[in-house]
Amino acid sequence: MERSRGESDDNFPAGGGAVPMVTIKTEKEIDLIRESSKIVADVLRLLEKQITHGITTKELDDLAEDFIQSSGGIPAFKGYGNDRHNLYPASICVSVDDEVVHGIPGKRVLKEGEIVSVDVGVLKNGFFGDGASTFPVGKVSEGKARLMKITREALDKGVEQAVEGNYLHDISSAVQHHVEAAGFSVVRDLVGHGIGRELHEDPPVPNYGKARTGLKLKEGMTLAVEPMVNFGIYKVHTAPDGWTIQTTDGEPSAHYEHTVVVRQHKAEILTQ
Ligand code: MF3
Ligand code: CO
């Protein structure tokens, strides 16, 4: 999700703004988030098999929409947005190469060597699940392959920190460390988020920050952890369509996301 405006890099995420309203979910609520998240994971597995040279991003969107609807879910992203004149028009986000996130599916034909980030959100029984993965189209360069591997690992390292007694920015710091040690950069303008009855709940979950700071994590918090990692510099901008986020330097970017539950000893991943 987009980081809210008016926060400088200095005071974010350490504080200064409003106190986040974080809810603890009951096991019944978690069961429903698990159900929506399972559909998300199934869609990602379905699309992974379809991602080859020649398919259009719109074809991927149609496949996802059909699958979500036949599972009794609603595509969470369709109709989402603050600008009522430019609501998000599709069921999934498909972001290719230098597109970081929020790419709108359309006539674009995928080509061998590209990397494709697919983001899926599902609403079912009043609860959301959210997940994303980056896939190669055929054989990709060593650099892109390494970018995907490091981003995937950064997600795992972040999720590992989502246990009771840790702090929110333990997640952020673990992600940032892994990414920067590999020579890549984390996007700052977009962050992960709480999730449940809403797609985007408190707290914001940045992919950078200082360990042992921020909110204290408690069992039953549900979070979408989603590192967005750039091959080059961290800077991004919004394309003229008002949605697609692109790297400013034109270098590729990768994105992985899980919906997770904070647990006592080991985070529970709902989108796998
Ligand atoms: N996973 C992304 C997020 O949390 C997907 C949002 S797409 C949108 O921001 F269309 F809903 F914005
Ligand atoms: Co998300």
Coordinates of C-alpha atoms and ligand atoms in Angstrom, one line a residue:
M1 CA 0.0 0.0 0.0
E2 CA 1.0 3.6 -0.4
R3 CA 2.7 5.2 2.5
S4 CA 0.6 8.1 3.7
R5 CA 1.7 11.6 2.9
G6 CA 3.3 14.1 5.2
E7 CA 5.8 11.8 6.8
S8 CA 9.4 12.5 6.3
D9 CA 12.0 9.8 5.9
D10 CA 13.4 11.0 9.2
N11 CA 10.4 10.5 11.4
F12 CA 9.0 7.5 9.6
P13 CA 8.5 4.8 10.7
A14 CA 9.8 5.8 14.2
G15 CA 6.7 7.7 15.0
G16 CA 5.4 11.2 15.3
G17 CA 2.1 10.5 13.6
A18 CA -1.2 9.0 14.9
V19 CA -1.0 6.0 17.1
P20 CA -1.9 2.9 15.0
M21 CA -5.2 1.1 15.8
V22 CA -4.1 -2.5 15.6
T23 CA -6.7 -5.2 16.2
I24 CA -6.0 -8.7 17.5
K25 CA -8.0 -11.3 15.6
T26 CA -9.9 -14.2 17.2
E27 CA -9.1 -17.7 15.9
K28 CA -12.5 -17.6 14.1
E29 CA -11.5 -14.4 12.3
I30 CA -8.1 -15.9 11.4
D31 CA -9.9 -18.9 9.9
L32 CA -11.7 -16.6 7.5
I33 CA -8.5 -14.7 6.6
R34 CA -6.9 -18.1 6.1
E35 CA -9.7 -19.0 3.7
S36 CA -9.3 -15.8 1.6
S37 CA -5.5 -16.2 1.7
K38 CA -5.7 -19.8 0.4
I39 CA -7.5 -18.5 -2.7
V40 CA -4.7 -15.9 -3.1
A41 CA -2.1 -18.7 -3.0
D42 CA -4.0 -20.9 -5.4
V43 CA -4.3 -18.0 -7.9
L44 CA -0.6 -17.4 -7.7
R45 CA 0.1 -21.1 -8.4
L46 CA -2.3 -21.0 -11.3
L47 CA -0.8 -18.0 -12.9
E48 CA 2.8 -19.2 -12.4
K49 CA 2.0 -22.0 -14.8
Q50 CA 0.6 -19.6 -17.3
I51 CA 3.4 -17.1 -17.4
T52 CA 5.3 -17.7 -20.6
H53 CA 6.4 -15.7 -23.7
G54 CA 3.3 -14.6 -25.6
I55 CA 0.6 -14.4 -23.0
T56 CA -1.0 -10.9 -22.3
T57 CA -1.3 -9.5 -18.8
K58 CA -5.1 -9.2 -19.4
E59 CA -5.3 -12.9 -20.0
L60 CA -3.7 -13.4 -16.6
D61 CA -6.2 -11.0 -15.0
D62 CA -9.1 -12.9 -16.6
L63 CA -7.8 -16.3 -15.4
A64 CA -7.4 -14.8 -11.9
E65 CA -10.8 -13.2 -11.8
D66 CA -12.6 -16.4 -13.0
F67 CA -10.8 -18.5 -10.4
I68 CA -11.5 -16.1 -7.5
Q69 CA -15.2 -15.8 -8.4
S70 CA -15.6 -19.6 -8.8
S71 CA -14.0 -19.9 -5.3
G72 CA -16.7 -17.7 -3.8
G73 CA -14.4 -14.7 -3.4
I74 CA -14.3 -11.2 -4.7
P75 CA -11.2 -9.7 -6.3
A76 CA -10.2 -7.2 -3.6
F77 CA -8.3 -4.7 -5.8
K78 CA -11.1 -4.0 -8.4
G79 CA -12.7 -0.7 -7.6
Y80 CA -10.1 0.2 -4.9
G81 CA -8.7 3.7 -4.6
N82 CA -8.9 7.2 -3.2
D83 CA -9.5 8.9 -6.5
R84 CA -13.1 8.0 -7.5
H85 CA -12.4 9.0 -11.0
N86 CA -9.5 6.5 -11.3
L87 CA -10.3 3.5 -9.2
Y88 CA -8.2 0.4 -9.8
P89 CA -9.8 -1.3 -12.8
A90 CA -8.6 -4.9 -12.6
S91 CA -8.6 -8.0 -10.4
I92 CA -4.8 -8.4 -10.0
C93 CA -1.7 -6.2 -10.4
V94 CA 0.8 -7.3 -13.0
S95 CA 4.1 -5.4 -12.9
V96 CA 6.8 -6.1 -15.5
D97 CA 10.6 -5.4 -15.1
D98 CA 10.9 -1.7 -14.0
E99 CA 7.3 -1.7 -12.9
V100 CA 7.4 -2.2 -9.1
V101 CA 3.8 -2.7 -8.2
H102 CA 0.2 -1.8 -9.2
G103 CA 0.7 -2.5 -12.9
I104 CA -2.6 -2.6 -14.7
P105 CA -3.3 -5.7 -16.8
G106 CA -3.9 -5.0 -20.5
K107 CA -2.6 -5.7 -24.0
R108 CA 1.0 -6.0 -23.0
V109 CA 2.5 -9.3 -24.2
L110 CA 5.0 -11.0 -21.9
K111 CA 8.4 -11.6 -23.4
E112 CA 11.2 -14.1 -22.6
G113 CA 13.7 -12.6 -20.1
E114 CA 11.2 -10.3 -18.3
I115 CA 10.3 -10.7 -14.6
V116 CA 6.6 -10.3 -13.7
S117 CA 5.3 -9.4 -10.3
V118 CA 1.7 -10.6 -9.7
D119 CA -0.2 -9.2 -6.7
V120 CA -3.5 -10.8 -5.7
G121 CA -6.1 -9.7 -3.1
V122 CA -9.3 -11.7 -2.2
L123 CA -12.3 -10.8 -0.1
K124 CA -14.5 -13.6 1.2
N125 CA -16.9 -13.8 4.1
G126 CA -15.9 -10.2 5.1
F127 CA -12.1 -10.9 5.4
F128 CA -9.2 -10.2 3.1
G129 CA -6.1 -12.1 2.0
D130 CA -3.2 -10.5 0.1
G131 CA -0.2 -12.0 -1.5
A132 CA 2.3 -11.5 -4.3
S133 CA 5.2 -13.2 -6.1
T134 CA 7.6 -12.4 -8.9
F135 CA 8.0 -14.9 -11.7
P136 CA 10.5 -15.2 -14.6
V137 CA 9.3 -15.4 -18.2
G138 CA 11.5 -18.2 -19.5
K139 CA 15.2 -17.7 -18.9
V140 CA 16.2 -14.4 -17.3
S141 CA 19.5 -12.6 -16.7
E142 CA 21.6 -13.6 -13.7
G143 CA 21.0 -10.1 -12.2
K144 CA 17.2 -10.5 -12.3
A145 CA 17.4 -14.1 -11.0
R146 CA 19.4 -12.9 -8.0
L147 CA 17.1 -9.9 -7.4
M148 CA 14.2 -12.4 -7.2
K149 CA 16.0 -14.7 -4.9
I150 CA 17.1 -12.0 -2.5
T151 CA 13.6 -10.5 -2.4
R152 CA 12.1 -13.8 -1.7
E153 CA 14.6 -14.5 1.1
A154 CA 14.0 -11.0 2.5
L155 CA 10.3 -11.8 2.8
D156 CA 11.2 -15.0 4.7
K157 CA 13.5 -13.1 7.0
G158 CA 10.9 -10.5 7.7
V159 CA 8.2 -13.1 8.3
E160 CA 10.5 -14.9 10.7
Q161 CA 10.4 -11.9 13.0
A162 CA 6.6 -11.8 13.2
V163 CA 6.5 -13.5 16.6
E164 CA 5.0 -12.3 19.9
G165 CA 7.4 -10.2 21.9
N166 CA 9.3 -8.9 18.9
Y167 CA 8.8 -5.3 17.6
L168 CA 7.2 -4.3 14.3
H169 CA 10.5 -2.9 13.0
D170 CA 12.3 -6.1 13.7
I171 CA 10.4 -7.2 10.5
S172 CA 11.4 -4.1 8.7
S173 CA 15.1 -4.3 9.8
A174 CA 15.4 -7.9 8.8
V175 CA 14.1 -7.2 5.3
Q176 CA 16.3 -4.1 4.9
H177 CA 19.4 -5.8 6.1
H178 CA 19.1 -8.8 3.8
V179 CA 18.4 -6.6 0.8
E180 CA 21.1 -4.0 1.3
A181 CA 23.8 -6.7 2.2
A182 CA 23.1 -8.0 -1.3
G183 CA 23.6 -4.5 -2.9
F184 CA 19.9 -3.9 -3.8
S185 CA 17.6 -1.3 -2.3
V186 CA 14.2 -1.3 -0.6
V187 CA 11.4 0.9 -1.8
R188 CA 10.3 3.4 0.8
D189 CA 7.2 5.0 -0.7
L190 CA 5.2 1.8 -0.3
V191 CA 4.8 -0.5 2.7
G192 CA 3.1 -3.6 4.0
H193 CA 0.1 -3.3 6.2
G194 CA -2.2 -4.9 8.7
I195 CA -5.1 -6.9 7.1
G196 CA -8.4 -8.4 8.1
R197 CA -11.8 -6.8 7.7
E198 CA -10.0 -4.2 5.6
L199 CA -7.4 -4.7 2.9
H200 CA -5.2 -2.1 4.5
E201 CA -5.3 -1.9 8.3
D202 CA -2.9 -0.5 10.8
P203 CA 0.0 -0.8 11.3
P204 CA 2.0 0.2 8.2
V205 CA 4.8 -2.4 7.8
P206 CA 7.8 -0.6 6.3
N207 CA 10.6 -2.6 4.7
Y208 CA 13.3 -0.5 6.4
G209 CA 13.7 0.6 10.0
K210 CA 15.5 0.1 13.2
A211 CA 15.2 -3.2 15.1
R212 CA 13.6 -3.2 18.6
T213 CA 11.5 -0.2 17.8
G214 CA 7.8 0.3 16.9
L215 CA 4.8 -1.5 18.0
K216 CA 5.2 -4.6 20.2
L217 CA 3.9 -7.6 18.3
K218 CA 1.1 -9.8 19.9
E219 CA -0.3 -13.2 18.9
G220 CA -3.3 -12.7 16.7
M221 CA -2.1 -9.7 14.8
T222 CA -2.5 -10.3 11.0
L223 CA 0.0 -8.6 8.7
A224 CA 0.8 -8.4 5.0
V225 CA 4.6 -8.3 4.8
E226 CA 5.6 -7.2 1.3
P227 CA 9.2 -6.3 0.4
M228 CA 9.5 -4.3 -2.9
V229 CA 13.2 -4.4 -3.9
N230 CA 14.9 -2.5 -6.6
F231 CA 18.0 -3.6 -8.5
G232 CA 19.3 0.0 -8.6
I233 CA 18.3 3.0 -6.5
Y234 CA 15.2 2.9 -4.2
K235 CA 13.4 5.8 -5.9
V236 CA 10.1 5.2 -7.6
H237 CA 7.4 7.3 -9.4
T238 CA 3.8 6.9 -10.5
A239 CA 3.2 6.4 -14.3
P240 CA 0.7 8.6 -16.1
D241 CA -2.1 6.0 -15.6
G242 CA -2.1 7.1 -12.0
W243 CA -1.4 3.5 -10.7
T244 CA 1.7 1.8 -12.1
I245 CA 4.7 2.4 -9.8
Q246 CA 8.0 2.4 -11.7
T247 CA 11.6 2.6 -10.8
T248 CA 13.0 6.0 -11.5
D249 CA 16.3 4.6 -12.9
G250 CA 14.5 2.1 -15.2
E251 CA 16.2 -0.9 -13.5
P252 CA 14.0 -4.0 -12.6
S253 CA 12.2 -4.5 -9.3
A254 CA 10.8 -7.6 -7.5
H255 CA 7.9 -8.0 -5.0
Y256 CA 6.8 -10.8 -2.7
E257 CA 4.1 -10.7 -0.2
H258 CA 2.5 -13.0 2.4
T259 CA -0.4 -12.5 4.7
V260 CA 0.8 -13.8 8.1
V261 CA -0.4 -14.2 11.7
V262 CA 1.8 -13.2 14.6
R263 CA 2.2 -16.3 16.8
Q264 CA 4.1 -17.2 20.0
H265 CA 7.1 -19.0 18.5
K266 CA 6.7 -19.1 14.8
A267 CA 4.8 -16.8 12.4
E268 CA 1.9 -18.6 10.6
I269 CA 1.9 -17.9 6.8
L270 CA -1.6 -17.9 5.4
T271 CA -0.8 -17.4 1.7
Q272 CA 1.0 -20.5 0.9
Ligands
MF3_1 N1 -0.7 -5.6 -2.2 C1 -0.9 -4.3 -2.7 C2 -1.1 -3.3 -1.5 O1 -1.3 -3.8 -0.4 C3 -2.0 -4.3 -3.7 C4 -2.9 -3.1 -3.7 S1 -3.5 -3.0 -5.3 C5 -4.7 -1.9 -5.3 O2 -1.1 -2.1 -1.7 F1 -5.2 -1.8 -6.4 F2 -5.6 -2.3 -4.4 F3 -4.2 -0.7 -4.8
CO2 CO -0.6 -5.7 0.3

